[in-house]
Amino acid sequence: KIPLKLDFDYRPDGVALEGNIKTNVQLQLEQGQYDLSAMTLAMKISPKDFKQALTLNGSGNVRADLKRKNISAGLKGTLNQTKLEGKFGMAGFTPPAYTFDLLLGQFNTAWLESKTGPAKTPTDLPDLAWIKKLNANGVVRIDELISADKRATNVRIEVKSDK
């Protein structure tokens, strides 16, 4: 096992990603397998149109099998101040197919507000069109969803790709 620390500051168009990852790396090069165990992650995600940044802190693992073209990951931690547990996967690389099972505790949608303030019309919402391009399937479960003065409990969102 090889200890690894990676600091990053990546700013593609429309979003800034900054933070660090610490992990132990185990490589089996001939088999094309990689294992990142005992991983810790601290990341700040700042979409340019959003009023607030997201802060993600957690621990987990990532396993990759390049010969089979798949990656799987598990993560437990916090997203802003709410608990987060998730399993994520990717199969194939061109184009990739994503799977996920995500559990959030109390989740407040205030971070989705655009910099111009709360949405008054659908055109005031941040642009999320990039989601349509994803080949993704999975479930997001939220214990308590808070939006302005509204609350919902035991929310379940299923995502099924058309691709």
mmCIF file of C-alpha atoms in Angstrom:
data_model
loop_
_atom_site.group_PDB
_atom_site.id
_atom_site.type_symbol
_atom_site.label_atom_id
_atom_site.label_comp_id
_atom_site.label_asym_id
_atom_site.label_seq_id
_atom_site.Cartn_x
_atom_site.Cartn_y
_atom_site.Cartn_z
ATOM 1 C CA LYS A 1 0.000 0.000 0.000
ATOM 2 C CA ILE A 2 1.226 3.435 -0.923
ATOM 3 C CA PRO A 3 0.035 6.513 1.026
ATOM 4 C CA LEU A 4 -1.186 9.289 -1.266
ATOM 5 C CA LYS A 5 -2.330 12.867 -0.708
ATOM 6 C CA LEU A 6 -3.792 14.873 -3.549
ATOM 7 C CA ASP A 7 -4.619 18.581 -3.313
ATOM 8 C CA PHE A 8 -6.712 19.949 -6.154
ATOM 9 C CA ASP A 9 -8.105 23.211 -7.445
ATOM 10 C CA TYR A 10 -10.011 22.572 -10.668
ATOM 11 C CA ARG A 11 -12.104 25.274 -12.335
ATOM 12 C CA PRO A 12 -13.844 24.129 -15.488
ATOM 13 C CA ASP A 13 -16.425 26.470 -16.974
ATOM 14 C CA GLY A 14 -19.199 27.160 -14.506
ATOM 15 C CA VAL A 15 -17.900 25.467 -11.356
ATOM 16 C CA ALA A 16 -14.915 25.500 -9.002
ATOM 17 C CA LEU A 17 -13.765 22.314 -7.257
ATOM 18 C CA GLU A 18 -11.130 22.546 -4.563
ATOM 19 C CA GLY A 19 -9.996 20.288 -1.761
ATOM 20 C CA ASN A 20 -7.910 17.259 -0.962
ATOM 21 C CA ILE A 21 -8.003 13.485 -0.881
ATOM 22 C CA LYS A 22 -5.872 11.270 1.357
ATOM 23 C CA THR A 23 -5.792 7.520 0.826
ATOM 24 C CA ASN A 24 -3.771 4.345 0.667
ATOM 25 C CA VAL A 25 -3.310 3.032 -2.866
ATOM 26 C CA GLN A 26 -2.927 -0.625 -3.702
ATOM 27 C CA LEU A 27 -2.122 -1.403 -7.336
ATOM 28 C CA GLN A 28 -2.318 -4.662 -9.230
ATOM 29 C CA LEU A 29 -1.070 -3.369 -12.549
ATOM 30 C CA GLU A 30 -1.164 -6.638 -14.499
ATOM 31 C CA GLN A 31 -4.818 -7.152 -13.580
ATOM 32 C CA GLY A 32 -5.662 -3.483 -14.111
ATOM 33 C CA GLN A 33 -7.030 -3.209 -10.574
ATOM 34 C CA TYR A 34 -6.686 -0.260 -8.225
ATOM 35 C CA ASP A 35 -7.884 0.016 -4.645
ATOM 36 C CA LEU A 36 -8.004 3.303 -2.741
ATOM 37 C CA SER A 37 -8.784 2.349 0.851
ATOM 38 C CA ALA A 38 -9.074 4.393 4.035
ATOM 39 C CA MET A 39 -9.796 7.424 1.876
ATOM 40 C CA THR A 40 -10.681 10.813 3.363
ATOM 41 C CA LEU A 41 -12.099 13.621 1.259
ATOM 42 C CA ALA A 42 -12.556 17.333 1.898
ATOM 43 C CA MET A 43 -14.016 19.251 -1.048
ATOM 44 C CA LYS A 44 -15.719 22.559 -1.758
ATOM 45 C CA ILE A 45 -17.921 22.763 -4.864
ATOM 46 C CA SER A 46 -18.808 26.281 -6.037
ATOM 47 C CA PRO A 47 -21.132 26.439 -9.073
ATOM 48 C CA LYS A 48 -20.946 29.953 -10.539
ATOM 49 C CA ASP A 49 -24.723 30.470 -10.635
ATOM 50 C CA PHE A 50 -25.408 29.274 -7.086
ATOM 51 C CA LYS A 51 -25.539 31.512 -4.038
ATOM 52 C CA GLN A 52 -23.722 29.047 -1.756
ATOM 53 C CA ALA A 53 -20.970 26.511 -2.176
ATOM 54 C CA LEU A 54 -21.323 22.876 -1.192
ATOM 55 C CA THR A 55 -18.892 21.437 1.321
ATOM 56 C CA LEU A 56 -18.300 17.689 1.228
ATOM 57 C CA ASN A 57 -16.311 15.896 3.930
ATOM 58 C CA GLY A 58 -16.172 12.150 4.200
ATOM 59 C CA SER A 59 -14.394 8.852 4.208
ATOM 60 C CA GLY A 60 -14.714 5.766 2.089
ATOM 61 C CA ASN A 61 -13.071 3.712 -0.612
ATOM 62 C CA VAL A 62 -12.774 3.418 -4.374
ATOM 63 C CA ARG A 63 -12.109 0.289 -6.396
ATOM 64 C CA ALA A 64 -11.366 0.289 -10.110
ATOM 65 C CA ASP A 65 -11.055 -2.624 -12.510
ATOM 66 C CA LEU A 66 -9.871 -1.160 -15.802
ATOM 67 C CA LYS A 67 -10.026 -4.459 -17.683
ATOM 68 C CA ARG A 68 -13.718 -4.802 -16.817
ATOM 69 C CA LYS A 69 -14.187 -1.050 -17.242
ATOM 70 C CA ASN A 70 -15.865 -0.408 -13.917
ATOM 71 C CA ILE A 71 -15.360 1.714 -10.846
ATOM 72 C CA SER A 72 -17.207 1.478 -7.526
ATOM 73 C CA ALA A 73 -17.055 3.743 -4.503
ATOM 74 C CA GLY A 74 -18.562 4.042 -1.048
ATOM 75 C CA LEU A 75 -18.675 7.261 0.952
ATOM 76 C CA LYS A 76 -19.925 8.329 4.384
ATOM 77 C CA GLY A 77 -19.690 11.862 5.640
ATOM 78 C CA THR A 78 -21.403 15.230 5.491
ATOM 79 C CA LEU A 79 -22.696 17.446 2.712
ATOM 80 C CA ASN A 80 -22.780 20.930 4.203
ATOM 81 C CA GLN A 81 -24.200 20.024 7.637
ATOM 82 C CA THR A 82 -26.246 16.956 6.701
ATOM 83 C CA LYS A 83 -25.249 13.319 6.920
ATOM 84 C CA LEU A 84 -24.390 11.618 3.662
ATOM 85 C CA GLU A 85 -24.051 7.940 2.813
ATOM 86 C CA GLY A 86 -23.624 6.759 -0.705
ATOM 87 C CA LYS A 87 -22.603 4.040 -3.082
ATOM 88 C CA PHE A 88 -21.557 5.046 -6.561
ATOM 89 C CA GLY A 89 -20.549 3.114 -9.640
ATOM 90 C CA MET A 90 -19.451 3.646 -13.201
ATOM 91 C CA ALA A 91 -19.460 1.024 -15.943
ATOM 92 C CA GLY A 92 -17.883 1.570 -19.312
ATOM 93 C CA PHE A 93 -15.890 4.640 -20.092
ATOM 94 C CA THR A 94 -17.126 5.723 -23.549
ATOM 95 C CA PRO A 95 -19.799 6.701 -22.716
ATOM 96 C CA PRO A 96 -19.891 5.972 -18.994
ATOM 97 C CA ALA A 97 -23.004 4.661 -17.244
ATOM 98 C CA TYR A 98 -23.386 5.836 -13.651
ATOM 99 C CA THR A 99 -25.242 4.163 -10.783
ATOM 100 C CA PHE A 100 -25.849 5.542 -7.318
ATOM 101 C CA ASP A 101 -27.665 4.989 -4.053
ATOM 102 C CA LEU A 102 -27.537 8.117 -1.908
ATOM 103 C CA LEU A 103 -28.965 8.811 1.550
ATOM 104 C CA LEU A 104 -29.087 12.348 2.939
ATOM 105 C CA GLY A 105 -30.252 13.384 6.404
ATOM 106 C CA GLN A 106 -31.795 16.830 6.693
ATOM 107 C CA PHE A 107 -31.265 18.637 3.406
ATOM 108 C CA ASN A 108 -31.941 22.334 2.911
ATOM 109 C CA THR A 109 -32.359 23.484 -0.691
ATOM 110 C CA ALA A 110 -31.186 27.035 0.088
ATOM 111 C CA TRP A 111 -27.847 26.277 -1.592
ATOM 112 C CA LEU A 112 -29.715 25.837 -4.881
ATOM 113 C CA GLU A 113 -30.687 29.512 -4.903
ATOM 114 C CA SER A 114 -29.096 31.492 -7.664
ATOM 115 C CA LYS A 115 -26.958 34.517 -6.855
ATOM 116 C CA THR A 116 -29.850 36.718 -7.902
ATOM 117 C CA GLY A 117 -31.999 35.384 -5.044
ATOM 118 C CA PRO A 118 -34.856 32.922 -4.762
ATOM 119 C CA ALA A 119 -36.380 31.760 -8.031
ATOM 120 C CA LYS A 120 -39.536 33.646 -8.917
ATOM 121 C CA THR A 121 -40.051 31.922 -12.269
ATOM 122 C CA PRO A 122 -38.633 28.708 -13.774
ATOM 123 C CA THR A 123 -36.140 30.793 -15.758
ATOM 124 C CA ASP A 124 -34.657 32.084 -12.468
ATOM 125 C CA LEU A 125 -33.510 28.602 -11.446
ATOM 126 C CA PRO A 126 -29.849 27.636 -11.876
ATOM 127 C CA ASP A 127 -29.151 25.838 -15.151
ATOM 128 C CA LEU A 128 -29.163 22.086 -14.515
ATOM 129 C CA ALA A 129 -29.394 21.058 -18.185
ATOM 130 C CA TRP A 130 -26.110 19.150 -17.922
ATOM 131 C CA ILE A 131 -27.960 16.469 -15.903
ATOM 132 C CA LYS A 132 -29.897 15.425 -19.031
ATOM 133 C CA LYS A 133 -26.651 14.380 -20.700
ATOM 134 C CA LEU A 134 -25.790 11.863 -17.973
ATOM 135 C CA ASN A 135 -26.443 8.152 -18.422
ATOM 136 C CA ALA A 136 -27.358 7.653 -14.771
ATOM 137 C CA ASN A 137 -29.616 5.378 -12.759
ATOM 138 C CA GLY A 138 -30.125 5.365 -9.027
ATOM 139 C CA VAL A 139 -31.984 6.482 -5.954
ATOM 140 C CA VAL A 140 -31.651 9.512 -3.696
ATOM 141 C CA ARG A 141 -33.357 9.206 -0.302
ATOM 142 C CA ILE A 142 -33.727 12.267 1.931
ATOM 143 C CA ASP A 143 -34.840 11.971 5.564
ATOM 144 C CA GLU A 144 -36.063 15.585 5.696
ATOM 145 C CA LEU A 145 -36.167 18.039 2.794
ATOM 146 C CA ILE A 146 -36.462 21.732 3.625
ATOM 147 C CA SER A 147 -37.295 24.314 0.976
ATOM 148 C CA ALA A 148 -38.059 27.881 2.103
ATOM 149 C CA ASP A 149 -40.964 27.394 4.549
ATOM 150 C CA LYS A 150 -41.913 23.884 3.334
ATOM 151 C CA ARG A 151 -40.791 20.554 4.804
ATOM 152 C CA ALA A 152 -41.136 17.015 3.496
ATOM 153 C CA THR A 153 -40.003 13.795 5.149
ATOM 154 C CA ASN A 154 -38.931 10.447 3.722
ATOM 155 C CA VAL A 155 -38.415 11.784 0.202
ATOM 156 C CA ARG A 156 -37.348 9.296 -2.470
ATOM 157 C CA ILE A 157 -36.132 10.343 -5.905
ATOM 158 C CA GLU A 158 -35.511 7.698 -8.559
ATOM 159 C CA VAL A 159 -33.446 8.571 -11.583
ATOM 160 C CA LYS A 160 -33.635 6.416 -14.699
ATOM 161 C CA SER A 161 -31.732 7.351 -17.796
ATOM 162 C CA ASP A 162 -33.307 7.228 -21.239
ATOM 163 C CA LYS A 163 -29.994 6.105 -22.704
#
